[in-house]
mmCIF file of C-alpha atoms and ligand atoms in Angstrom:
data_model
loop_
_atom_site.group_PDB
_atom_site.id
_atom_site.type_symbol
_atom_site.label_atom_id
_atom_site.label_comp_id
_atom_site.label_asym_id
_atom_site.label_seq_id
_atom_site.Cartn_x
_atom_site.Cartn_y
_atom_site.Cartn_z
ATOM 1 C CA UNK F 2 -65.619 56.964 -131.868
ATOM 2 C CA UNK F 3 -66.977 59.787 -133.982
ATOM 3 C CA UNK F 4 -65.410 63.207 -133.987
ATOM 4 C CA UNK F 5 -67.338 66.197 -132.708
ATOM 5 C CA UNK F 6 -68.787 68.488 -135.376
ATOM 6 C CA UNK F 7 -67.959 71.565 -133.354
ATOM 7 C CA UNK F 8 -65.166 73.727 -134.728
ATOM 8 C CA UNK F 9 -61.788 73.414 -133.050
ATOM 9 C CA UNK F 10 -60.829 76.376 -130.846
ATOM 10 C CA UNK F 11 -57.113 75.801 -130.650
ATOM 11 C CA UNK F 12 -54.276 75.707 -133.151
ATOM 12 C CA UNK F 13 -52.569 72.330 -132.751
ATOM 13 C CA UNK F 14 -49.341 73.597 -134.221
ATOM 14 C CA UNK F 15 -49.039 76.868 -132.308
ATOM 15 C CA UNK F 16 -46.460 75.348 -129.978
ATOM 16 C CA UNK F 17 -43.979 75.056 -132.824
ATOM 17 C CA UNK F 18 -44.178 78.772 -133.503
ATOM 18 C CA UNK F 19 -44.269 80.039 -129.913
ATOM 19 C CA UNK F 20 -40.718 81.360 -130.338
ATOM 20 C CA UNK F 21 -39.833 81.054 -126.657
ATOM 21 C CA UNK F 22 -42.691 83.260 -125.429
ATOM 22 C CA UNK F 23 -44.013 82.360 -121.973
ATOM 23 C CA UNK F 24 -47.237 80.407 -122.139
ATOM 24 C CA UNK F 25 -49.723 79.281 -119.533
ATOM 25 C CA UNK F 26 -51.947 76.225 -119.407
ATOM 26 C CA UNK F 27 -55.685 75.989 -119.067
ATOM 27 C CA UNK F 28 -58.236 73.233 -118.479
ATOM 28 C CA UNK F 29 -60.527 73.743 -121.460
ATOM 29 C CA UNK F 30 -62.743 70.685 -121.059
ATOM 30 C CA UNK F 31 -63.590 67.964 -118.562
ATOM 31 C CA UNK F 32 -65.559 64.744 -118.845
ATOM 32 C CA UNK F 33 -66.250 61.475 -117.091
ATOM 33 C CA UNK F 34 -67.394 57.923 -117.789
ATOM 34 C CA UNK F 35 -68.781 55.403 -115.328
ATOM 35 C CA UNK F 36 -69.595 51.711 -115.598
ATOM 36 C CA UNK F 37 -73.312 50.907 -115.715
ATOM 37 C CA UNK F 38 -73.457 48.519 -112.760
ATOM 38 C CA UNK F 39 -74.053 49.976 -109.307
ATOM 39 C CA UNK F 40 -72.810 47.993 -106.296
ATOM 40 C CA UNK F 41 -74.572 49.179 -103.158
ATOM 41 C CA UNK F 42 -73.703 48.511 -99.542
ATOM 42 C CA UNK F 43 -76.774 46.256 -99.460
ATOM 43 C CA UNK F 44 -75.245 44.216 -102.328
ATOM 44 C CA UNK F 45 -72.015 43.877 -100.317
ATOM 45 C CA UNK F 46 -73.985 42.634 -97.281
ATOM 46 C CA UNK F 47 -74.945 39.612 -99.423
ATOM 47 C CA UNK F 48 -71.307 38.893 -100.353
ATOM 48 C CA UNK F 49 -69.553 39.282 -96.976
ATOM 49 C CA UNK F 50 -70.010 39.871 -93.276
ATOM 50 C CA UNK F 51 -70.559 43.640 -93.282
ATOM 51 C CA UNK F 52 -73.355 46.189 -92.927
ATOM 52 C CA UNK F 53 -74.502 49.333 -94.660
ATOM 53 C CA UNK F 54 -74.231 51.166 -91.329
ATOM 54 C CA UNK F 55 -70.598 50.075 -90.729
ATOM 55 C CA UNK F 56 -69.536 51.116 -94.249
ATOM 56 C CA UNK F 57 -71.300 54.483 -94.136
ATOM 57 C CA UNK F 58 -69.980 55.361 -90.676
ATOM 58 C CA UNK F 59 -66.369 54.348 -91.382
ATOM 59 C CA UNK F 60 -66.097 55.624 -94.965
ATOM 60 C CA UNK F 61 -69.103 57.747 -96.058
ATOM 61 C CA UNK F 62 -69.679 55.399 -99.024
ATOM 62 C CA UNK F 63 -73.187 54.196 -99.968
ATOM 63 C CA UNK F 64 -72.511 52.807 -103.444
ATOM 64 C CA UNK F 65 -69.841 52.444 -106.109
ATOM 65 C CA UNK F 66 -69.691 51.395 -109.796
ATOM 66 C CA UNK F 67 -68.191 48.116 -110.951
ATOM 67 C CA UNK F 68 -66.969 47.554 -114.519
ATOM 68 C CA UNK F 69 -67.969 44.423 -116.424
ATOM 69 C CA UNK F 70 -66.001 43.092 -119.367
ATOM 70 C CA UNK F 71 -69.144 41.511 -120.819
ATOM 71 C CA UNK F 72 -70.550 45.041 -121.166
ATOM 72 C CA UNK F 73 -67.395 46.148 -122.977
ATOM 73 C CA UNK F 74 -66.240 48.122 -119.946
ATOM 74 C CA UNK F 75 -62.448 48.201 -119.902
ATOM 75 C CA UNK F 76 -59.946 50.798 -118.710
ATOM 76 C CA UNK F 77 -59.417 51.879 -122.314
ATOM 77 C CA UNK F 78 -63.129 52.033 -123.178
ATOM 78 C CA UNK F 79 -64.000 54.070 -120.071
ATOM 79 C CA UNK F 80 -60.988 56.324 -120.673
ATOM 80 C CA UNK F 81 -62.027 56.796 -124.306
ATOM 81 C CA UNK F 82 -65.559 57.815 -123.327
ATOM 82 C CA UNK F 83 -64.256 60.226 -120.681
ATOM 83 C CA UNK F 84 -61.770 61.872 -123.045
ATOM 84 C CA UNK F 85 -64.373 62.164 -125.816
ATOM 85 C CA UNK F 86 -66.679 63.896 -123.304
ATOM 86 C CA UNK F 87 -63.838 66.274 -122.318
ATOM 87 C CA UNK F 88 -63.143 67.021 -126.005
ATOM 88 C CA UNK F 89 -66.842 67.753 -126.574
ATOM 89 C CA UNK F 90 -66.796 70.061 -123.549
ATOM 90 C CA UNK F 91 -63.743 71.859 -124.982
ATOM 91 C CA UNK F 92 -65.208 72.056 -128.492
ATOM 92 C CA UNK F 93 -62.246 70.143 -129.899
ATOM 93 C CA UNK F 94 -61.648 67.090 -132.063
ATOM 94 C CA UNK F 95 -59.440 64.097 -131.253
ATOM 95 C CA UNK F 96 -57.126 65.153 -134.093
ATOM 96 C CA UNK F 97 -56.525 68.475 -132.296
ATOM 97 C CA UNK F 98 -54.625 66.615 -129.572
ATOM 98 C CA UNK F 99 -50.859 66.243 -129.760
ATOM 99 C CA UNK F 100 -50.476 64.150 -126.589
ATOM 100 C CA UNK F 101 -52.515 61.790 -124.412
ATOM 101 C CA UNK F 102 -51.341 61.015 -120.875
ATOM 102 C CA UNK F 103 -53.258 58.383 -118.907
ATOM 103 C CA UNK F 104 -52.867 57.989 -115.152
ATOM 104 C CA UNK F 105 -53.694 54.359 -114.349
ATOM 105 C CA UNK F 106 -52.453 51.335 -112.436
ATOM 106 C CA UNK F 107 -54.879 49.013 -114.207
ATOM 107 C CA UNK F 108 -54.215 49.194 -117.966
ATOM 108 C CA UNK F 109 -56.070 46.368 -119.702
ATOM 109 C CA UNK F 110 -52.771 44.845 -120.832
ATOM 110 C CA UNK F 111 -49.116 45.407 -119.819
ATOM 111 C CA UNK F 112 -48.698 46.655 -123.346
ATOM 112 C CA UNK F 113 -50.087 48.499 -125.268
ATOM 113 C CA UNK F 114 -50.610 51.290 -122.793
ATOM 114 C CA UNK F 115 -54.136 52.497 -122.101
ATOM 115 C CA UNK F 116 -53.044 55.779 -123.718
ATOM 116 C CA UNK F 117 -52.195 54.011 -127.015
ATOM 117 C CA UNK F 118 -55.549 52.228 -126.998
ATOM 118 C CA UNK F 119 -57.438 55.438 -126.260
ATOM 119 C CA UNK F 120 -55.559 57.284 -129.023
ATOM 120 C CA UNK F 121 -56.514 54.518 -131.473
ATOM 121 C CA UNK F 122 -60.156 54.378 -130.309
ATOM 122 C CA UNK F 123 -60.515 58.132 -130.789
ATOM 123 C CA UNK F 124 -58.680 58.226 -134.124
ATOM 124 C CA UNK F 125 -56.227 60.750 -132.674
ATOM 125 C CA UNK F 126 -53.554 59.795 -135.207
ATOM 126 C CA UNK F 127 -49.786 59.779 -134.766
ATOM 127 C CA UNK F 128 -49.380 61.553 -131.428
ATOM 128 C CA UNK F 129 -47.402 61.046 -128.194
ATOM 129 C CA UNK F 130 -49.369 58.737 -125.889
ATOM 130 C CA UNK F 131 -48.185 57.158 -122.637
ATOM 131 C CA UNK F 132 -49.358 55.929 -119.230
ATOM 132 C CA UNK F 133 -48.169 57.251 -115.897
ATOM 133 C CA UNK F 134 -48.441 55.107 -112.752
ATOM 134 C CA UNK F 135 -48.672 56.753 -109.341
ATOM 135 C CA UNK F 136 -51.822 55.013 -108.032
ATOM 136 C CA UNK F 137 -54.264 57.428 -106.374
ATOM 137 C CA UNK F 138 -51.800 60.322 -106.830
ATOM 138 C CA UNK F 139 -51.566 59.531 -110.554
ATOM 139 C CA UNK F 140 -53.902 62.163 -111.938
ATOM 140 C CA UNK F 141 -52.312 64.948 -109.858
ATOM 141 C CA UNK F 142 -48.825 63.854 -110.963
ATOM 142 C CA UNK F 143 -50.119 63.804 -114.570
ATOM 143 C CA UNK F 144 -51.488 67.353 -114.276
ATOM 144 C CA UNK F 145 -48.099 68.617 -113.043
ATOM 145 C CA UNK F 146 -46.332 66.751 -115.858
ATOM 146 C CA UNK F 147 -48.655 68.085 -118.542
ATOM 147 C CA UNK F 148 -48.437 71.684 -117.298
ATOM 148 C CA UNK F 149 -44.622 71.419 -117.502
ATOM 149 C CA UNK F 150 -44.760 69.908 -121.006
ATOM 150 C CA UNK F 151 -46.995 72.723 -122.216
ATOM 151 C CA UNK F 152 -45.042 75.555 -120.554
ATOM 152 C CA UNK F 153 -41.761 74.223 -121.974
ATOM 153 C CA UNK F 154 -43.220 74.237 -125.487
ATOM 154 C CA UNK F 155 -43.234 70.431 -125.774
ATOM 155 C CA UNK F 156 -46.999 70.033 -125.999
ATOM 156 C CA UNK F 157 -49.970 72.185 -126.856
ATOM 157 C CA UNK F 158 -53.265 70.287 -126.577
ATOM 158 C CA UNK F 159 -53.155 67.361 -124.181
ATOM 159 C CA UNK F 160 -55.793 64.824 -123.205
ATOM 160 C CA UNK F 161 -55.189 63.904 -119.556
ATOM 161 C CA UNK F 162 -57.076 60.831 -118.393
ATOM 162 C CA UNK F 163 -57.445 59.154 -115.006
ATOM 163 C CA UNK F 164 -58.914 55.665 -115.424
ATOM 164 C CA UNK F 165 -58.887 52.590 -113.235
ATOM 165 C CA UNK F 166 -60.749 49.316 -112.906
ATOM 166 C CA UNK F 167 -59.444 48.500 -109.456
ATOM 167 C CA UNK F 168 -62.269 46.046 -108.682
ATOM 168 C CA UNK F 169 -60.334 43.498 -110.790
ATOM 169 C CA UNK F 170 -58.015 43.311 -107.775
ATOM 170 C CA UNK F 171 -60.563 43.288 -104.996
ATOM 171 C CA UNK F 172 -61.581 40.270 -102.907
ATOM 172 C CA UNK F 173 -65.340 40.304 -102.243
ATOM 173 C CA UNK F 174 -65.188 37.587 -99.584
ATOM 174 C CA UNK F 175 -65.022 38.081 -95.799
ATOM 175 C CA UNK F 176 -61.241 37.985 -96.064
ATOM 176 C CA UNK F 177 -61.202 41.171 -98.154
ATOM 177 C CA UNK F 178 -63.948 43.090 -96.381
ATOM 178 C CA UNK F 179 -61.595 45.692 -94.880
ATOM 179 C CA UNK F 180 -60.527 46.741 -98.382
ATOM 180 C CA UNK F 181 -63.182 45.820 -100.970
ATOM 181 C CA UNK F 182 -65.882 48.066 -99.510
ATOM 182 C CA UNK F 183 -63.831 51.179 -100.346
ATOM 183 C CA UNK F 184 -63.246 50.822 -104.061
ATOM 184 C CA UNK F 185 -65.095 51.492 -107.326
ATOM 185 C CA UNK F 186 -64.322 51.891 -111.022
ATOM 186 C CA UNK F 187 -64.461 54.927 -113.307
ATOM 187 C CA UNK F 188 -62.658 57.334 -115.596
ATOM 188 C CA UNK F 189 -62.344 61.075 -115.943
ATOM 189 C CA UNK F 190 -60.484 63.302 -118.371
ATOM 190 C CA UNK F 191 -59.366 66.871 -118.979
ATOM 191 C CA UNK F 192 -58.332 68.624 -122.139
ATOM 192 C CA UNK F 193 -55.453 70.910 -121.120
ATOM 193 C CA UNK F 194 -54.245 73.451 -123.661
ATOM 194 C CA UNK F 195 -51.596 76.128 -123.937
ATOM 195 C CA UNK F 196 -52.853 79.593 -123.078
ATOM 196 C CA UNK F 197 -51.541 83.028 -124.024
ATOM 197 C CA UNK F 198 -51.866 84.095 -120.376
ATOM 198 C CA UNK F 199 -48.722 82.878 -118.529
ATOM 199 C CA UNK F 200 -50.474 83.382 -115.182
ATOM 200 C CA UNK F 201 -52.812 80.450 -115.868
ATOM 201 C CA UNK F 202 -51.867 76.859 -115.055
ATOM 202 C CA UNK F 203 -49.873 75.474 -112.150
ATOM 203 C CA UNK F 204 -48.855 78.097 -109.557
ATOM 204 C CA UNK F 205 -47.409 75.592 -107.084
ATOM 205 C CA UNK F 206 -46.878 71.859 -107.014
ATOM 206 C CA UNK F 207 -45.658 69.198 -104.608
ATOM 207 C CA UNK F 208 -44.857 65.575 -105.461
ATOM 208 C CA UNK F 209 -43.659 63.162 -102.761
ATOM 209 C CA UNK F 210 -42.884 59.472 -102.377
ATOM 210 C CA UNK F 211 -41.942 57.225 -99.455
ATOM 211 C CA UNK F 212 -41.132 53.969 -101.231
ATOM 212 C CA UNK F 213 -40.190 52.247 -97.969
ATOM 213 C CA UNK F 214 -43.897 52.162 -97.122
ATOM 214 C CA UNK F 215 -44.988 50.148 -100.192
ATOM 215 C CA UNK F 216 -46.160 47.218 -98.000
ATOM 216 C CA UNK F 217 -49.018 49.397 -96.701
ATOM 217 C CA UNK F 218 -50.796 49.154 -100.071
ATOM 218 C CA UNK F 219 -49.773 46.753 -102.838
ATOM 219 C CA UNK F 220 -50.917 44.211 -105.450
ATOM 220 C CA UNK F 221 -48.537 41.199 -105.601
ATOM 221 C CA UNK F 222 -47.998 39.229 -108.830
ATOM 222 C CA UNK F 223 -46.174 36.306 -107.168
ATOM 223 C CA UNK F 224 -45.630 34.781 -103.711
ATOM 224 C CA UNK F 225 -42.175 36.317 -103.395
ATOM 225 C CA UNK F 226 -43.621 39.808 -103.911
ATOM 226 C CA UNK F 227 -45.023 39.755 -100.363
ATOM 227 C CA UNK F 228 -43.061 41.482 -97.588
ATOM 228 C CA UNK F 229 -41.178 38.892 -95.483
ATOM 229 C CA UNK F 230 -43.365 39.299 -92.392
ATOM 230 C CA UNK F 231 -46.680 39.444 -94.272
ATOM 231 C CA UNK F 232 -49.340 36.940 -93.232
ATOM 232 C CA UNK F 233 -50.638 35.449 -96.491
ATOM 233 C CA UNK F 234 -51.911 32.051 -97.484
ATOM 234 C CA UNK F 235 -48.908 31.077 -99.630
ATOM 235 C CA UNK F 236 -51.091 29.172 -102.090
ATOM 236 C CA UNK F 237 -51.775 31.880 -104.598
ATOM 237 C CA UNK F 238 -55.189 32.967 -103.272
ATOM 238 C CA UNK F 239 -53.888 36.421 -102.338
ATOM 239 C CA UNK F 240 -51.980 36.946 -105.600
ATOM 240 C CA UNK F 241 -53.256 39.796 -107.770
ATOM 241 C CA UNK F 242 -55.311 41.117 -104.855
ATOM 242 C CA UNK F 243 -55.075 44.601 -103.377
ATOM 243 C CA UNK F 244 -53.639 44.386 -99.845
ATOM 244 C CA UNK F 245 -53.961 47.366 -97.542
ATOM 245 C CA UNK F 246 -53.013 48.188 -93.985
ATOM 246 C CA UNK F 247 -56.140 50.317 -93.515
ATOM 247 C CA UNK F 248 -55.266 51.794 -90.119
ATOM 248 C CA UNK F 249 -51.728 52.765 -91.160
ATOM 249 C CA UNK F 250 -52.930 54.338 -94.412
ATOM 250 C CA UNK F 251 -55.687 56.174 -92.567
ATOM 251 C CA UNK F 252 -53.225 57.757 -90.099
ATOM 252 C CA UNK F 253 -50.805 58.614 -92.897
ATOM 253 C CA UNK F 254 -53.570 60.188 -94.980
ATOM 254 C CA UNK F 255 -55.056 62.353 -92.236
ATOM 255 C CA UNK F 256 -51.726 63.999 -91.358
ATOM 256 C CA UNK F 257 -50.328 64.077 -94.895
ATOM 257 C CA UNK F 258 -53.390 65.635 -96.460
ATOM 258 C CA UNK F 259 -53.355 68.626 -94.145
ATOM 259 C CA UNK F 260 -49.571 69.029 -94.348
ATOM 260 C CA UNK F 261 -49.747 68.898 -98.140
ATOM 261 C CA UNK F 262 -52.327 71.683 -98.288
ATOM 262 C CA UNK F 263 -50.170 73.831 -95.976
ATOM 263 C CA UNK F 264 -46.979 73.094 -97.941
ATOM 264 C CA UNK F 265 -48.652 74.092 -101.216
ATOM 265 C CA UNK F 266 -50.166 77.294 -99.799
ATOM 266 C CA UNK F 267 -46.795 78.265 -98.286
ATOM 267 C CA UNK F 268 -45.081 77.976 -101.675
ATOM 268 C CA UNK F 269 -47.140 80.902 -102.988
ATOM 269 C CA UNK F 270 -47.950 82.719 -99.739
ATOM 270 C CA UNK F 271 -51.704 82.034 -99.856
ATOM 271 C CA UNK F 272 -54.170 81.420 -97.030
ATOM 272 C CA UNK F 273 -56.549 78.424 -97.045
ATOM 273 C CA UNK F 274 -59.545 80.668 -97.744
ATOM 274 C CA UNK F 275 -57.870 82.132 -100.877
ATOM 275 C CA UNK F 276 -58.399 78.858 -102.757
ATOM 276 C CA UNK F 277 -61.819 78.506 -104.424
ATOM 277 C CA UNK F 278 -61.943 74.706 -104.691
ATOM 278 C CA UNK F 279 -60.031 71.855 -103.071
ATOM 279 C CA UNK F 280 -60.453 68.922 -105.459
ATOM 280 C CA UNK F 281 -59.277 65.916 -103.484
ATOM 281 C CA UNK F 282 -58.716 62.235 -104.032
ATOM 282 C CA UNK F 283 -61.756 60.520 -102.528
ATOM 283 C CA UNK F 284 -60.365 57.896 -100.175
ATOM 284 C CA UNK F 285 -62.563 58.114 -97.094
ATOM 285 C CA UNK F 286 -65.014 60.849 -96.074
ATOM 286 C CA UNK F 287 -63.477 60.960 -92.592
ATOM 287 C CA UNK F 288 -60.055 61.803 -94.093
ATOM 288 C CA UNK F 289 -61.581 64.627 -96.163
ATOM 289 C CA UNK F 290 -63.598 65.946 -93.200
ATOM 290 C CA UNK F 291 -60.420 66.066 -91.095
ATOM 291 C CA UNK F 292 -58.690 68.245 -93.720
ATOM 292 C CA UNK F 293 -61.745 70.495 -93.997
ATOM 293 C CA UNK F 294 -61.915 70.954 -90.229
ATOM 294 C CA UNK F 295 -58.163 71.626 -89.849
ATOM 295 C CA UNK F 296 -58.396 74.590 -92.254
ATOM 296 C CA UNK F 297 -61.936 75.700 -91.362
ATOM 297 C CA UNK F 298 -63.117 75.232 -94.953
ATOM 298 C CA UNK F 299 -66.830 75.453 -95.789
ATOM 299 C CA UNK F 300 -68.347 72.287 -97.277
ATOM 300 C CA UNK F 301 -68.812 73.868 -100.709
ATOM 301 C CA UNK F 302 -65.027 74.408 -101.059
ATOM 302 C CA UNK F 303 -64.127 70.738 -100.648
ATOM 303 C CA UNK F 304 -66.335 68.652 -102.910
ATOM 304 C CA UNK F 305 -67.164 65.121 -101.745
ATOM 305 C CA UNK F 306 -68.653 62.491 -104.043
ATOM 306 C CA UNK F 307 -67.214 59.344 -102.446
ATOM 307 C CA UNK F 308 -70.739 58.458 -101.276
ATOM 308 C CA UNK F 309 -71.680 57.611 -104.896
ATOM 309 C CA UNK F 310 -68.439 56.312 -106.419
ATOM 310 C CA UNK F 311 -66.162 55.054 -103.635
ATOM 311 C CA UNK F 312 -62.402 55.335 -104.128
ATOM 312 C CA UNK F 313 -61.806 55.211 -107.903
ATOM 313 C CA UNK F 314 -57.964 55.467 -107.675
ATOM 314 C CA UNK F 315 -56.617 57.708 -110.493
ATOM 315 C CA UNK F 316 -60.105 58.694 -111.650
ATOM 316 C CA UNK F 317 -61.393 60.274 -108.455
ATOM 317 C CA UNK F 318 -59.865 63.754 -108.739
ATOM 318 C CA UNK F 319 -61.131 64.268 -112.286
ATOM 319 C CA UNK F 320 -64.576 62.833 -111.453
ATOM 320 C CA UNK F 321 -64.839 65.524 -108.755
ATOM 321 C CA UNK F 322 -63.717 68.360 -111.013
ATOM 322 C CA UNK F 323 -65.952 67.192 -113.894
ATOM 323 C CA UNK F 324 -68.985 67.283 -111.611
ATOM 324 C CA UNK F 325 -68.114 70.785 -110.413
ATOM 325 C CA UNK F 326 -67.600 71.993 -113.991
ATOM 326 C CA UNK F 327 -70.851 70.408 -115.212
ATOM 327 C CA UNK F 328 -72.640 72.209 -112.353
ATOM 328 C CA UNK F 329 -71.156 75.549 -113.568
ATOM 329 C CA UNK F 330 -69.246 76.000 -110.320
ATOM 330 C CA UNK F 331 -65.887 76.424 -112.051
ATOM 331 C CA UNK F 332 -65.110 79.972 -113.253
ATOM 332 C CA UNK F 333 -62.153 81.471 -115.133
ATOM 333 C CA UNK F 334 -59.567 82.997 -112.791
ATOM 334 C CA UNK F 335 -60.460 80.758 -109.852
ATOM 335 C CA UNK F 336 -57.802 78.963 -107.795
ATOM 336 C CA UNK F 337 -58.179 75.187 -107.635
ATOM 337 C CA UNK F 338 -55.970 72.886 -105.574
ATOM 338 C CA UNK F 339 -55.890 69.258 -106.760
ATOM 339 C CA UNK F 340 -54.707 66.796 -104.107
ATOM 340 C CA UNK F 341 -53.939 63.089 -104.183
ATOM 341 C CA UNK F 342 -52.293 60.398 -102.087
ATOM 342 C CA UNK F 343 -52.046 56.669 -102.335
ATOM 343 C CA UNK F 344 -49.998 53.531 -102.875
ATOM 344 C CA UNK F 345 -46.243 53.868 -103.126
ATOM 345 C CA UNK F 346 -46.723 55.639 -100.816
ATOM 346 C CA UNK F 347 -47.152 58.751 -102.951
ATOM 347 C CA UNK F 348 -48.753 62.118 -102.347
ATOM 348 C CA UNK F 349 -48.937 65.342 -104.306
ATOM 349 C CA UNK F 350 -50.693 68.595 -105.071
ATOM 350 C CA UNK F 351 -51.229 70.851 -108.060
ATOM 351 C CA UNK F 352 -52.502 74.398 -107.479
ATOM 352 C CA UNK F 353 -53.992 75.922 -110.644
ATOM 353 C CA UNK F 354 -55.150 79.347 -111.643
ATOM 354 C CA UNK F 355 -57.873 78.671 -114.212
HETATM 355 N N1 COA R 403 -67.593 45.437 -92.180
HETATM 356 C C1 COA R 403 -67.682 45.231 -90.840
HETATM 357 N N2 COA R 403 -66.621 45.164 -90.027
HETATM 358 C C2 COA R 403 -65.420 45.335 -90.598
HETATM 359 C C3 COA R 403 -65.258 45.541 -91.976
HETATM 360 C C4 COA R 403 -66.401 45.585 -92.771
HETATM 361 N N3 COA R 403 -66.355 45.801 -94.095
HETATM 362 N N4 COA R 403 -63.941 45.679 -92.249
HETATM 363 C C5 COA R 403 -63.292 45.541 -91.087
HETATM 364 N N5 COA R 403 -64.180 45.334 -90.082
HETATM 365 C C6 COA R 403 -63.901 45.144 -88.653
HETATM 366 C C7 COA R 403 -62.485 44.719 -88.372
HETATM 367 O O1 COA R 403 -62.355 43.334 -88.506
HETATM 368 C C8 COA R 403 -62.281 45.211 -86.964
HETATM 369 O O2 COA R 403 -62.864 44.286 -86.090
HETATM 370 P P1 COA R 403 -62.167 43.977 -84.658
HETATM 371 O O3 COA R 403 -62.202 45.272 -83.913
HETATM 372 O O4 COA R 403 -63.064 42.932 -84.092
HETATM 373 O O5 COA R 403 -60.783 43.517 -84.980
HETATM 374 C C9 COA R 403 -63.109 46.484 -86.884
HETATM 375 O O6 COA R 403 -64.035 46.409 -87.982
HETATM 376 C C10 COA R 403 -62.289 47.741 -87.024
HETATM 377 O O7 COA R 403 -61.374 47.574 -88.090
HETATM 378 P P2 COA R 403 -60.390 48.726 -88.523
HETATM 379 O O8 COA R 403 -59.565 48.257 -89.663
HETATM 380 O O9 COA R 403 -59.692 49.281 -87.309
HETATM 381 O O10 COA R 403 -61.429 49.821 -89.003
HETATM 382 P P3 COA R 403 -61.161 51.322 -89.358
HETATM 383 O O11 COA R 403 -61.957 52.190 -88.494
HETATM 384 O O12 COA R 403 -59.689 51.625 -89.489
HETATM 385 O O13 COA R 403 -61.786 51.411 -90.830
HETATM 386 C C11 COA R 403 -61.014 51.505 -93.103
HETATM 387 C C12 COA R 403 -61.255 50.620 -91.866
HETATM 388 C C13 COA R 403 -60.395 50.653 -94.206
HETATM 389 C C14 COA R 403 -62.353 52.057 -93.545
HETATM 390 C C15 COA R 403 -60.068 52.682 -92.715
HETATM 391 O O14 COA R 403 -58.936 52.185 -92.029
HETATM 392 C C16 COA R 403 -59.594 53.483 -93.882
HETATM 393 O O15 COA R 403 -60.373 54.105 -94.574
HETATM 394 N N6 COA R 403 -58.273 53.511 -94.106
HETATM 395 C C17 COA R 403 -57.704 54.298 -95.169
HETATM 396 C C18 COA R 403 -57.810 53.507 -96.429
HETATM 397 C C19 COA R 403 -57.525 54.335 -97.642
HETATM 398 O O16 COA R 403 -57.778 55.503 -97.693
HETATM 399 N N7 COA R 403 -56.994 53.651 -98.660
HETATM 400 C C20 COA R 403 -56.772 54.194 -99.938
HETATM 401 C C21 COA R 403 -55.626 55.099 -99.979
HETATM 402 S S1 COA R 403 -55.558 55.796 -101.538
#
């Protein structure tokens, strides 16, 4: 991957000379990368007993992207393209980065991490690079982690990537129709840098887990990974497949999403209308509409792109923000609340002043 010719805006080594001064964090660049192949609802009708109308009514999705290895589309390659786009947007080079954090549950290999592969692909040199796994909450958890690393003086210029190829774990037969229709592949990335203004960066955060509810959404690697009362074929067909209790997750998401917004606003004494953008994990349009209606938010404050990409796991929040930024709808000083929830079960928020 070639380096950008644009001059670097940020001093990579400034963190080592900060001398304890308070610093903020800012999102300097954003980018995204999508697989070439589009999988429409009409395509799914040919693979399983479903209909375009059912999928659109229940989820708001009309199409999604699906990664193909034969086209060189891997978690690391999509993540590399997304981070390079974010670096270009920030006017920075890969060698300006001192850390890369990748939110993913589908690294191409158990080891090396996707972050190590992306660092190598970009020629980022000898930097800290690691993956963080919190499923669909992963990118929001990564943003909170990176803000804390920067504010504590332990990082300065960080590439934060959300990348998943979840369709590797999806069953496109009738048996999987309640799950497969939701998901798509993709990657997004931010370049987050230290800022001299301590009032930029995370104003409030929430990170939650209810591990007892893991059976609602899981990918087993062996027969004995299944919960005891789970109805599965016992002959390996369901291994490595994403299993979801759709109704339970739906109910959880509708109540949790609203409660999470309220919890985050309460931490800083803000009203729902004070926030300029709610950038949410795209799980189901009905879940997002419910949150919008509960707080009386206008459509332009809660961006929805699930119709085109489906649920892209850790990528979805940064795909949303990248689209808003590319459309010049993101301005300095604005308040942006990032929200995610997913397998684990996990849920979290990150409220930023840009
Ligand atoms: N096409 C047509 N019919 C389908 C179907 C499909 N793809 N998938 C399921 N059905 C059928 C079911 O078999 C069921 O039939 P029955 O009534 O004869 O038993 C009927 O549609 C209703 O199924 P149900 O599961 O109750 O539908 P739903 O309204 O809950 O919608 C989801 C299903 C998956 C769209 C919805 O539950 C959901 O979005 N859940 C949240 C998932 C989520 O967000 N996961 C990610 C978290 S990060």
